[in-house]
Protein backbone atom coordinates (compact mmCIF):
# COMPACT_ATOMS: atom_id res chain seq x y z
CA UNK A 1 95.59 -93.12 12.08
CA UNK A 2 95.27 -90.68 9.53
CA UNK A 3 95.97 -91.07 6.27
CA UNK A 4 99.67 -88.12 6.56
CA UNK A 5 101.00 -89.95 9.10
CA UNK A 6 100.27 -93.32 7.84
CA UNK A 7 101.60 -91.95 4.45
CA UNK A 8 104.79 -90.63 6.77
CA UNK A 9 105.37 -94.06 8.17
CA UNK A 10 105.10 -96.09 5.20
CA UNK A 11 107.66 -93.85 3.74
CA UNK A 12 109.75 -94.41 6.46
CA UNK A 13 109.40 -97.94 6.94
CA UNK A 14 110.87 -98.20 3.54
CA UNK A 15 113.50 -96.06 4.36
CA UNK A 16 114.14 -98.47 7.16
CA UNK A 17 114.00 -101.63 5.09
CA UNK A 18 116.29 -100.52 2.08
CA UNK A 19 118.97 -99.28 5.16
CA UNK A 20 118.58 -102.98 6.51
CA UNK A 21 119.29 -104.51 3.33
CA UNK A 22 122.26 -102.45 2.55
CA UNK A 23 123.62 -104.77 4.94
CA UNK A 24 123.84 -107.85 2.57
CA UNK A 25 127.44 -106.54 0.68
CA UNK A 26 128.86 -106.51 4.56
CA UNK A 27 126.85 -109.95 5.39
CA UNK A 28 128.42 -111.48 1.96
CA UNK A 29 132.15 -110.78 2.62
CA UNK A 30 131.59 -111.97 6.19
CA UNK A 31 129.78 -115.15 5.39
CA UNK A 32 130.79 -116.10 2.08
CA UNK A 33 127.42 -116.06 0.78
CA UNK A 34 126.12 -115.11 -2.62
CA UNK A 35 126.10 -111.52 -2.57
CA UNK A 36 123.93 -111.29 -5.52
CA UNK A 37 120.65 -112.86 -6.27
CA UNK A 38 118.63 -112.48 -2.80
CA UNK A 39 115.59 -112.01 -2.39
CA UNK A 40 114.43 -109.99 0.12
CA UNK A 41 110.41 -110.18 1.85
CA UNK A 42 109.32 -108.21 4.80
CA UNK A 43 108.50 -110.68 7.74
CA UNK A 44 105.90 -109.35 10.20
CA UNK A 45 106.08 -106.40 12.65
CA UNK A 46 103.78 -104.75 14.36
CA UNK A 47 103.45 -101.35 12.51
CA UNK A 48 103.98 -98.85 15.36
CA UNK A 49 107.35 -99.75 15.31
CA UNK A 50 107.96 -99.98 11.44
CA UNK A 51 109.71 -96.92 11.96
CA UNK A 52 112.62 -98.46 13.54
CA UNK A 53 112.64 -101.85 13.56
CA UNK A 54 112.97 -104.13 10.52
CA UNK A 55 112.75 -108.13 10.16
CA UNK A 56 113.47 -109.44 6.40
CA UNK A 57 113.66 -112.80 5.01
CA UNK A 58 116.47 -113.31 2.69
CA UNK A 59 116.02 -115.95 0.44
CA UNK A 60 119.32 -116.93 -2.08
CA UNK A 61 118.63 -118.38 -5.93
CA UNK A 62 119.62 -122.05 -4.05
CA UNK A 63 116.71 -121.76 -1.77
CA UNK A 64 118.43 -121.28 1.64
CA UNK A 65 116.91 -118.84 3.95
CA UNK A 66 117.61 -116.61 6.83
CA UNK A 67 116.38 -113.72 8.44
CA UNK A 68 117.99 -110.56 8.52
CA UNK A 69 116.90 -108.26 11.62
CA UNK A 70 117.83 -104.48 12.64
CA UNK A 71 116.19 -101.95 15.27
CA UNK A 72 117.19 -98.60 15.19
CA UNK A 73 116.11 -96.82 17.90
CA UNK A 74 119.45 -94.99 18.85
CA UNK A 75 118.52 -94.46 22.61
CA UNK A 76 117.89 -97.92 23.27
CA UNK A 77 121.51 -99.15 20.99
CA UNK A 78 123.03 -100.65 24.10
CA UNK A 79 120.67 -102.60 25.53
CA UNK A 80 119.21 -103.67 22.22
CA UNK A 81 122.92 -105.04 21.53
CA UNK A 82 123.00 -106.59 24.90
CA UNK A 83 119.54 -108.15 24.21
CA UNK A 84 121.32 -109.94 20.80
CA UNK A 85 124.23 -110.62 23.02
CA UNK A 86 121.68 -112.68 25.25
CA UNK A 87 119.95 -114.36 22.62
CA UNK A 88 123.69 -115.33 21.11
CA UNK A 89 124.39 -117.03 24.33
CA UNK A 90 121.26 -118.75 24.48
CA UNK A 91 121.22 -120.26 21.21
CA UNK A 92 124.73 -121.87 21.43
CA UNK A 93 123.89 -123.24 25.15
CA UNK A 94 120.67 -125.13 23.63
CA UNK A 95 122.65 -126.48 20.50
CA UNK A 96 122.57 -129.72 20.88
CA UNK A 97 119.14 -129.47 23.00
CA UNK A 98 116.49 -131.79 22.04
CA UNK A 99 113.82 -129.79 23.60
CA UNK A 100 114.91 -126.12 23.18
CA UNK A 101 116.01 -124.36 19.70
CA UNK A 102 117.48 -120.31 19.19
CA UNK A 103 118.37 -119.46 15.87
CA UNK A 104 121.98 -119.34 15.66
CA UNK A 105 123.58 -115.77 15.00
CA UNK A 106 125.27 -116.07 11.79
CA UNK A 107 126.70 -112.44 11.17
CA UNK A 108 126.05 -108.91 13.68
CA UNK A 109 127.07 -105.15 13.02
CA UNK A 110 129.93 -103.78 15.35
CA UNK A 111 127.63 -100.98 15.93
CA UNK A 112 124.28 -101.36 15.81
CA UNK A 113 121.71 -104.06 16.61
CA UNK A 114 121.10 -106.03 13.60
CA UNK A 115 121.97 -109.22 13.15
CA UNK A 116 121.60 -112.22 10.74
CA UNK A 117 119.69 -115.58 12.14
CA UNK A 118 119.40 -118.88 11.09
CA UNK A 119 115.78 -119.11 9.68
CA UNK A 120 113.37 -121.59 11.45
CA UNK A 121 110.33 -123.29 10.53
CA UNK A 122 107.55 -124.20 11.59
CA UNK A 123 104.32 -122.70 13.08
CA UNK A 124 103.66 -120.00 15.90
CA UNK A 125 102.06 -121.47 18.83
CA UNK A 126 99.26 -120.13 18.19
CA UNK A 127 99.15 -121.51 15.10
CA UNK A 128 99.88 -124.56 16.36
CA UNK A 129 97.20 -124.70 19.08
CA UNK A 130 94.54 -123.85 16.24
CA UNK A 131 96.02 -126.78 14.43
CA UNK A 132 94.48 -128.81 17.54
CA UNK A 133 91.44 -127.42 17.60
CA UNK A 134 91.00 -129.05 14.29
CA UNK A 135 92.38 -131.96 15.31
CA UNK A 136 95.52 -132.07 13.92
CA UNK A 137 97.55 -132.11 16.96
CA UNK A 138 96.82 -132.95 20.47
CA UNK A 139 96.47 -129.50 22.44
CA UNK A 140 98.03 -130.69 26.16
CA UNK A 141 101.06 -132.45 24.04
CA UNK A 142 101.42 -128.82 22.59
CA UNK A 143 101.43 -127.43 26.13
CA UNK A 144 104.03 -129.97 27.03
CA UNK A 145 106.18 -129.25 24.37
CA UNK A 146 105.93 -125.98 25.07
CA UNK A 147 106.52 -125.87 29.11
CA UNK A 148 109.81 -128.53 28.22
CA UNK A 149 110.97 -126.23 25.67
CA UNK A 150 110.90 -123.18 28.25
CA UNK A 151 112.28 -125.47 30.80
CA UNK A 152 115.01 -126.38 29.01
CA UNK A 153 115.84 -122.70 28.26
CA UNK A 154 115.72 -121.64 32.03
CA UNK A 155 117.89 -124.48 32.89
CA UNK A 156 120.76 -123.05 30.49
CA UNK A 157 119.86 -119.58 31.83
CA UNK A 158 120.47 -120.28 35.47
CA UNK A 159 122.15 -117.32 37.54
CA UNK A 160 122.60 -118.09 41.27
CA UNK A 161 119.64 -118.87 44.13
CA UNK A 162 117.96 -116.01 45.31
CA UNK A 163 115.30 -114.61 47.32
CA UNK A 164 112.41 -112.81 46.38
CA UNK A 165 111.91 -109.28 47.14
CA UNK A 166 108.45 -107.24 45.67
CA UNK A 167 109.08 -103.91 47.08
CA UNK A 168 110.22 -102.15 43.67
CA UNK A 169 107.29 -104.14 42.01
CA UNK A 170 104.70 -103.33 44.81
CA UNK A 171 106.01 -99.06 44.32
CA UNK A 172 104.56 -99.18 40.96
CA UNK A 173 101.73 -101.18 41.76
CA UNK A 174 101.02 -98.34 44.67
CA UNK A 175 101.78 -95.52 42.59
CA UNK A 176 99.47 -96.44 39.47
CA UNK A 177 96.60 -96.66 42.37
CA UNK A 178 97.41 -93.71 44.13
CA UNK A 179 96.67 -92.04 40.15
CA UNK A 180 93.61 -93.98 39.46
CA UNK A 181 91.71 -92.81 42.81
CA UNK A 182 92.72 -89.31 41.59
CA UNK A 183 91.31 -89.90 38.23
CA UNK A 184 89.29 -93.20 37.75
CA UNK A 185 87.18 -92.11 35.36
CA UNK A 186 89.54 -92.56 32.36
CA UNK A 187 90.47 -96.06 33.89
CA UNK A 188 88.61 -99.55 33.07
CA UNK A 189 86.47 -100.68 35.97
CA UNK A 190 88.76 -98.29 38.74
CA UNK A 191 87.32 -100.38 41.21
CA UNK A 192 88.09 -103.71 40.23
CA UNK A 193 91.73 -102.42 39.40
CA UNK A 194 92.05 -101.01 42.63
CA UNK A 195 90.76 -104.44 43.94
CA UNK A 196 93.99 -105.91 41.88
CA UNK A 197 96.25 -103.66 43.44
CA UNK A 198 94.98 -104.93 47.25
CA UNK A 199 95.81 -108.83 45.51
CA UNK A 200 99.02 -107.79 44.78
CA UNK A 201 100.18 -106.83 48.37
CA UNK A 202 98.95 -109.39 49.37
CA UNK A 203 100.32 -111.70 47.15
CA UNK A 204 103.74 -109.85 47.08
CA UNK A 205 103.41 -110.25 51.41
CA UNK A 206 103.19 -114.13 51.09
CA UNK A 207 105.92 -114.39 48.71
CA UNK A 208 108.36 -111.85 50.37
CA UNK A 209 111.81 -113.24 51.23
CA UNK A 210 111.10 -116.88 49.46
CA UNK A 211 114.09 -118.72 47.60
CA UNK A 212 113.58 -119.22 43.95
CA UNK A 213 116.63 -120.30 41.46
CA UNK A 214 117.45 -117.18 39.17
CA UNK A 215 117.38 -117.52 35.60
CA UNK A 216 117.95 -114.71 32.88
CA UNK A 217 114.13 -114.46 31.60
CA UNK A 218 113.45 -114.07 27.55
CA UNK A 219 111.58 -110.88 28.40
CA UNK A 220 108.56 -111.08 25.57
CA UNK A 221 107.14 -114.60 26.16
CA UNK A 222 104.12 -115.28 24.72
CA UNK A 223 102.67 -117.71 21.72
CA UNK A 224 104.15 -115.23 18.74
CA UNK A 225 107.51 -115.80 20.08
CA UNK A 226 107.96 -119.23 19.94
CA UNK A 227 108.16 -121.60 16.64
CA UNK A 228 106.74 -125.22 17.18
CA UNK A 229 108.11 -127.64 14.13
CA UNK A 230 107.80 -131.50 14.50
CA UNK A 231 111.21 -131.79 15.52
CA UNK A 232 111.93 -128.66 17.71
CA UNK A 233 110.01 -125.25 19.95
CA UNK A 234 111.78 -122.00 18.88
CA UNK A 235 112.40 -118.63 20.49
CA UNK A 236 112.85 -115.44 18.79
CA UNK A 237 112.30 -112.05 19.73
CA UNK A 238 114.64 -111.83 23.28
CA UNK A 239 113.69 -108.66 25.55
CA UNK A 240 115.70 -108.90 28.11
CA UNK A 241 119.56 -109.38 28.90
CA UNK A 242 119.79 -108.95 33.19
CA UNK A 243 116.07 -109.79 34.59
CA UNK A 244 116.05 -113.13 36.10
CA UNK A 245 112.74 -113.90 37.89
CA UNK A 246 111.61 -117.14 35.41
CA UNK A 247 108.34 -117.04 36.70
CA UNK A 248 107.89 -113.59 35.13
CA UNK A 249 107.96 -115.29 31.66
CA UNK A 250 105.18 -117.87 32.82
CA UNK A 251 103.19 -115.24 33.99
CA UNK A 252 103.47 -113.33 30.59
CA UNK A 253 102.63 -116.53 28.81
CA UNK A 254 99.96 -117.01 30.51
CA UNK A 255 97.87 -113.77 31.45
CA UNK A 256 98.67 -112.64 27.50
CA UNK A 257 97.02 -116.03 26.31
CA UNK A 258 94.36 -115.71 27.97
CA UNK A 259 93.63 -111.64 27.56
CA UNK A 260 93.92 -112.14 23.82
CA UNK A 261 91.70 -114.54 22.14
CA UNK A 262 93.77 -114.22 18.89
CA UNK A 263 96.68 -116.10 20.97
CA UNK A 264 94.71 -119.28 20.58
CA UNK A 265 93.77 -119.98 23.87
CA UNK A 266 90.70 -121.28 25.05
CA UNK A 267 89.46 -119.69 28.44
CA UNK A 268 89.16 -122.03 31.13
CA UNK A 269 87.90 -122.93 35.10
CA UNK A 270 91.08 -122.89 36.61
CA UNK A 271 93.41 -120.73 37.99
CA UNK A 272 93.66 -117.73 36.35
CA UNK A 273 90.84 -118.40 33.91
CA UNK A 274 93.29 -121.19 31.96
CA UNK A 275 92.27 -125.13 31.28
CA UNK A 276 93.39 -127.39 34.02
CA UNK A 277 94.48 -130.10 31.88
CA UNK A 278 96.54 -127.47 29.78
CA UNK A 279 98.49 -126.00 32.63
CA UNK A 280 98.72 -129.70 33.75
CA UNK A 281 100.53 -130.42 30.82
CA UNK A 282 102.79 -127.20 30.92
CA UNK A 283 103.69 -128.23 34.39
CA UNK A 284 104.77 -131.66 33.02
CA UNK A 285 106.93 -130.50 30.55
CA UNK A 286 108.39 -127.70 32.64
CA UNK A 287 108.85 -129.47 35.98
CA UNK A 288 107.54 -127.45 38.36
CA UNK A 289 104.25 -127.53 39.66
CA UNK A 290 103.41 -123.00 39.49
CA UNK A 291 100.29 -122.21 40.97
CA UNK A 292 101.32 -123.62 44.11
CA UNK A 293 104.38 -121.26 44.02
CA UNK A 294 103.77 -117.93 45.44
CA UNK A 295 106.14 -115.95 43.71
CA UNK A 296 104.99 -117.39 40.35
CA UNK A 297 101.01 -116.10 41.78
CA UNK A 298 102.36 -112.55 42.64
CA UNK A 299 103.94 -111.99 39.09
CA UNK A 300 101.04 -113.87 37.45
CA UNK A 301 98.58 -110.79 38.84
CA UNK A 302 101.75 -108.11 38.07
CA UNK A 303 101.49 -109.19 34.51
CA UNK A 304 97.34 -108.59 35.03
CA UNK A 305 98.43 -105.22 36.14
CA UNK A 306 100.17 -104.37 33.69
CA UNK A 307 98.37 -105.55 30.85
CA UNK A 308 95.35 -103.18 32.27
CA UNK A 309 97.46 -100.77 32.41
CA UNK A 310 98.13 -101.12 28.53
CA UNK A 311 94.66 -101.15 27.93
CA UNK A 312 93.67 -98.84 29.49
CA UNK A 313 96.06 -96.44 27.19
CA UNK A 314 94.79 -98.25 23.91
CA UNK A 315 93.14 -95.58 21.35
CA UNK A 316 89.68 -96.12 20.28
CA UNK A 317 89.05 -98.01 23.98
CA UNK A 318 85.20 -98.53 23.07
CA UNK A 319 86.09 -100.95 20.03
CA UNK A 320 85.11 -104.40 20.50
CA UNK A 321 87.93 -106.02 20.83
CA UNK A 322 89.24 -103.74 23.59
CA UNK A 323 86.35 -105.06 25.38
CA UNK A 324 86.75 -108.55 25.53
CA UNK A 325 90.26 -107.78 26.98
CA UNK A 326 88.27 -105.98 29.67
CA UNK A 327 85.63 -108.20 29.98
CA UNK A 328 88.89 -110.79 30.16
CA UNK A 329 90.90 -108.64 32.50
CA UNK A 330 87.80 -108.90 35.03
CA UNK A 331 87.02 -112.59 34.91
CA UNK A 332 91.05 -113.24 35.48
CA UNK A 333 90.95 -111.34 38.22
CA UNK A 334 87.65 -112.78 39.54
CA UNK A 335 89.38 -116.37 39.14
CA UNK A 336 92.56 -114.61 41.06
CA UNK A 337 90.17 -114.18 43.60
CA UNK A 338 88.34 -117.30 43.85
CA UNK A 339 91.78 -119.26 44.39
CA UNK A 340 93.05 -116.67 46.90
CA UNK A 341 90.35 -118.39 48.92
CA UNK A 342 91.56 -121.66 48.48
CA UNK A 343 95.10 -121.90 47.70
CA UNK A 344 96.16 -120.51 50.72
């Protein structure tokens, strides 16, 4: 980035920040808490959107802490409320859950998307999985806290039985290959993708007209987004207010651990590149047994898809780290593959 525009966003992530924590005289009369004396500290975001969205801490002089979170992007106000709307709904249903924590909404705007959370501690996942790798934890009970934890929020997220239809899924998948033949050369191993593509119809073919239970998905799952403590797993960060395909967010948990080392997970020989015994112990905790479910396979490679996709758009594409995610994209996909061969 150069050093104008990174100037230019700086400026106006601060412009974004001190509009966020005008807030607090609103928040005060509302709650009843101190409106003088907070502190406020900048909680992580990732800078391409520092323009728009902004997550603060607020810590009072009696130690109590929330978080205090606003987006601003005006043509996305309505969903983004609707998204806040979900996440309200989803942390009163898991109240009194012993397996399953959202941080309470404590105070929203009328009129824009900000909102002030109960604050929750603990570790990412990712954290928490290097934690085991130390030996701190065990890593398959983290995996079966985690698959409970996402079990238990599916179960409170339920819509109606269903069955599954790919063919809006399958359009893109046609219509990103249709552009890559045309131009493959700006595209990460064309042929390989295009191989992908062929997996998905046939994937999307097997599970085509299949019943699966609805539930409203949390739209962004992946190890960032959810807290582990000793007492409870936390979401944050809901993406999503009307999708309900739950194996969509399995998928996303899964192909984004795997594609990005810094997630914490350790590449493995099973399906999809991930450790049997870990996926063993997600299953446990989630119920379900996935890679024997064929819907949960065909979004499993759409999340592959579109994470090459998104990689294939990254800036500075040579950089080492952009290829490991290739070199990761391909040995997924070989895995994919592999199991095609045996699973059905």
């Amino acid at each position: 980035m150069k050093p104008e525009a990174q100037a230019a966003l700086s400026e106006s992530a601060e412009q974004v920040e001190a509009r966020t924590r005008a807030y607090w005289p609103d928040i005060s009369k509302a709650t009843g808490l101190p409106a003088e004396g907070v502190r406020f500290r900048p909680l992580h975001v990732n800078a391409n959107v520092r323009d728009r969205r902004c997550v603060l801490e607020a810590r009072l002089e009696d130690k109590r802490r929330f978080v205090l979170r606003a987006d601003y992007e005006e043509r996305r106000r309505v969903p983004l409320m609707k998204q806040l709307q979900r996440h309200r709904i989803a942390a009163e249903a898991l109240r009194e859950s012993s397996k399953a924590h959202v941080p309470q909404v404590l105070w929203e705007a009328s009129d824009t998307p900000c909102a002030l959370l109960e604050f929750v501690p603990g570790e990412t996942a990712v954290q928490e999985l290097q934690f085991a790798d130390l030996g701190a934890v065990q890593r398959d009970l983290v995996w079966e806290r985690i698959g409970a934890a996402i079990g238990a929020l599916h179960a409170v997220s339920r819509t109606r039985e269903k069955r599954f239809w790919p063919k809006p899924f399958l359009q893109q998948v046609s219509e990103q290959a249709e552009a890559v033949r045309r131009d493959a050369g700006n595209y990460p191993h064309p042929q390989r993708f295009l191989g992908l593509c062929a997996l998905l119809h046939r994937f999307g073919k097997r599970a085509r007209g299949l019943p699966y239970l609805g539930a409203l998905e949390h739209g962004d799952m992946h190890l960032c987004n959810i807290l582990i403590a000793e007492e409870k797993v936390s979401f944050i960060d809901f993406s999503n207010f009307k999708n309900d395909h739950p194996q969509r967010d399995l998928a996303n948990l899964w192909v984004t651990a795997v594609v990005n080392e810094e997630q914490g997970l350790r590449q493995g020989t099973g399906y999809g590149m991930i450790a049997p015994s870990e996926m063993r112990a997600f299953e446990a905790g989630y119920g379900e047994a996935l890679i024997e479910d064929p819907i949960f396979r065909f979004f499993h490679a759409y999340r592959l898809f579109r994470v090459w996709g998104t990689i294939a758009r990254m800036e500075k594409a040579r950089g080492p780290r952009v290829k490991k995610k290739r070199a990761a994209l391909v040995a997924v996909l070989d895995s994919l593959q592999d199991a095609e061969r045996t699973l059905e």
